[in-house]
Amino acid sequence: MGNTEMERVTFFRSYFDVEQQLSSKRDRLAFLEAILFYAFEGRVPEITPEAKIVFTLVKPMLDISRKRSVCGKNARNPAPGMPENTGENRHFAETECYTNKNMNMKKEYENEKKEWKVRYD
């Protein structure tokens, strides 16, 4: 399995609600297939324009799920030569995902400290 594929996907109620708002069965099927192909094969098939608009809104959530899945695998499966995990979060602080999360939080905090000068002309 490659980096762009997942073994499972969480199907949120909001996906269903949006799917029900699409005007035709063809659009609904195209939207559902786009979610499944993107999650399991890492690609987006050709879909109807209406389904593509809705899929564009859902895609960031699928990307977040993929990233979390990869981070979870890194935490559970240590690199060769590392001791076996005995605790649920052992070595998690050493993973790239955890480090990136802390760096992003630090950047957000630094941005909050800045004084934003907005000019209205």
Short mmCIF file of C-alpha atoms in Angstrom, two decimals:
data_model
loop_
_atom_site.label_atom_id
_atom_site.label_comp_id
_atom_site.label_asym_id
_atom_site.label_seq_id
_atom_site.Cartn_x
_atom_site.Cartn_y
_atom_site.Cartn_z
CA MET A 1 0.00 0.00 0.00
CA GLY A 2 1.42 3.41 -0.96
CA ASN A 3 1.41 6.69 0.93
CA THR A 4 -1.68 7.91 -0.90
CA GLU A 5 -3.84 4.92 -0.02
CA MET A 6 -5.69 4.05 3.16
CA GLU A 7 -6.98 0.75 4.49
CA ARG A 8 -10.18 2.28 5.84
CA VAL A 9 -12.09 5.51 5.56
CA THR A 10 -14.43 7.19 8.00
CA PHE A 11 -17.66 8.17 6.29
CA PHE A 12 -19.10 11.14 8.16
CA ARG A 13 -22.76 12.06 8.36
CA SER A 14 -21.94 15.34 6.60
CA TYR A 15 -20.81 13.37 3.51
CA PHE A 16 -24.19 11.65 3.42
CA ASP A 17 -26.04 14.93 3.93
CA VAL A 18 -24.16 16.58 1.07
CA GLU A 19 -24.64 13.55 -1.16
CA GLN A 20 -28.41 13.76 -0.60
CA GLN A 21 -28.39 17.39 -1.78
CA LEU A 22 -26.96 16.53 -5.20
CA SER A 23 -29.60 16.80 -7.89
CA SER A 24 -29.19 13.54 -9.79
CA LYS A 25 -28.37 9.92 -9.06
CA ARG A 26 -25.45 10.22 -11.46
CA ASP A 27 -23.95 13.08 -9.41
CA ARG A 28 -24.52 11.22 -6.15
CA LEU A 29 -22.83 8.07 -7.43
CA ALA A 30 -19.94 10.08 -8.87
CA PHE A 31 -19.41 11.82 -5.52
CA LEU A 32 -19.43 8.55 -3.57
CA GLU A 33 -17.08 6.89 -6.05
CA ALA A 34 -14.71 9.85 -5.84
CA ILE A 35 -14.49 9.45 -2.05
CA LEU A 36 -13.85 5.72 -2.32
CA PHE A 37 -11.33 5.90 -5.17
CA TYR A 38 -9.45 8.74 -3.48
CA ALA A 39 -9.31 6.95 -0.14
CA PHE A 40 -8.45 3.48 -1.37
CA GLU A 41 -6.51 4.11 -4.57
CA GLY A 42 -5.19 7.63 -4.08
CA ARG A 43 -6.75 9.01 -7.24
CA VAL A 44 -9.86 10.92 -8.23
CA PRO A 45 -11.78 9.44 -11.16
CA GLU A 46 -13.43 11.66 -13.75
CA ILE A 47 -16.64 12.86 -12.17
CA THR A 48 -19.49 15.19 -13.01
CA PRO A 49 -18.91 18.92 -12.47
CA GLU A 50 -21.49 19.12 -9.65
CA ALA A 51 -19.95 16.14 -7.84
CA LYS A 52 -16.49 17.61 -8.33
CA ILE A 53 -17.49 20.81 -6.53
CA VAL A 54 -18.77 18.86 -3.54
CA PHE A 55 -15.80 16.47 -3.54
CA THR A 56 -13.44 19.47 -3.44
CA LEU A 57 -15.00 20.42 -0.11
CA VAL A 58 -14.65 16.88 1.32
CA LYS A 59 -11.11 16.22 0.05
CA PRO A 60 -9.29 18.17 2.82
CA MET A 61 -11.00 16.01 5.47
CA LEU A 62 -9.88 12.87 3.64
CA ASP A 63 -6.34 14.24 3.51
CA ILE A 64 -6.40 14.86 7.26
CA SER A 65 -7.64 11.30 7.84
CA ARG A 66 -4.79 9.98 5.70
CA LYS A 67 -2.21 12.02 7.59
CA ARG A 68 -3.57 10.86 10.95
CA SER A 69 -3.54 7.28 9.75
CA VAL A 70 0.11 7.54 8.74
CA CYS A 71 1.04 9.22 12.03
CA GLY A 72 -0.75 6.53 14.00
CA LYS A 73 1.11 3.81 12.11
CA ASN A 74 4.42 5.54 12.85
CA ALA A 75 3.59 5.63 16.55
CA ARG A 76 2.52 1.98 16.67
CA ASN A 77 5.27 0.51 14.48
CA PRO A 78 8.78 1.52 15.53
CA ALA A 79 11.56 1.80 12.98
CA PRO A 80 13.95 -1.15 12.62
CA GLY A 81 16.38 -1.24 15.52
CA MET A 82 14.00 0.59 17.87
CA PRO A 83 12.63 -1.27 20.90
CA GLU A 84 9.12 -2.68 20.69
CA ASN A 85 6.27 -0.45 21.83
CA THR A 86 5.14 -1.39 25.31
CA GLY A 87 2.89 1.61 25.86
CA GLU A 88 0.27 3.08 23.60
CA ASN A 89 2.16 6.31 22.92
CA ARG A 90 5.74 5.16 23.39
CA HIS A 91 8.13 6.89 20.96
CA PHE A 92 5.29 9.03 19.61
CA ALA A 93 7.15 12.19 20.62
CA GLU A 94 9.97 11.11 18.31
CA THR A 95 7.79 10.76 15.22
CA GLU A 96 7.77 13.35 12.50
CA CYS A 97 4.01 13.86 12.89
CA TYR A 98 4.28 14.84 16.54
CA THR A 99 7.21 17.18 15.85
CA ASN A 100 5.35 18.87 12.99
CA LYS A 101 2.27 19.28 15.17
CA ASN A 102 4.31 21.02 17.86
CA MET A 103 6.00 23.26 15.30
CA ASN A 104 2.63 24.27 13.86
CA MET A 105 1.29 25.03 17.34
CA LYS A 106 4.36 27.16 18.05
CA LYS A 107 3.84 29.10 14.81
CA GLU A 108 0.17 29.66 15.66
CA TYR A 109 1.15 30.98 19.09
CA GLU A 110 3.74 33.31 17.57
CA ASN A 111 1.13 34.60 15.12
CA GLU A 112 -1.24 35.33 18.01
CA LYS A 113 1.43 37.49 19.67
CA LYS A 114 1.88 39.67 16.57
CA GLU A 115 0.06 42.94 16.35
CA TRP A 116 -1.88 42.98 13.18
CA LYS A 117 -2.08 46.44 11.61
CA VAL A 118 -4.97 46.60 9.23
CA ARG A 119 -5.51 49.65 7.06
CA TYR A 120 -8.87 50.50 5.65
CA ASP A 121 -8.55 52.89 2.77
#
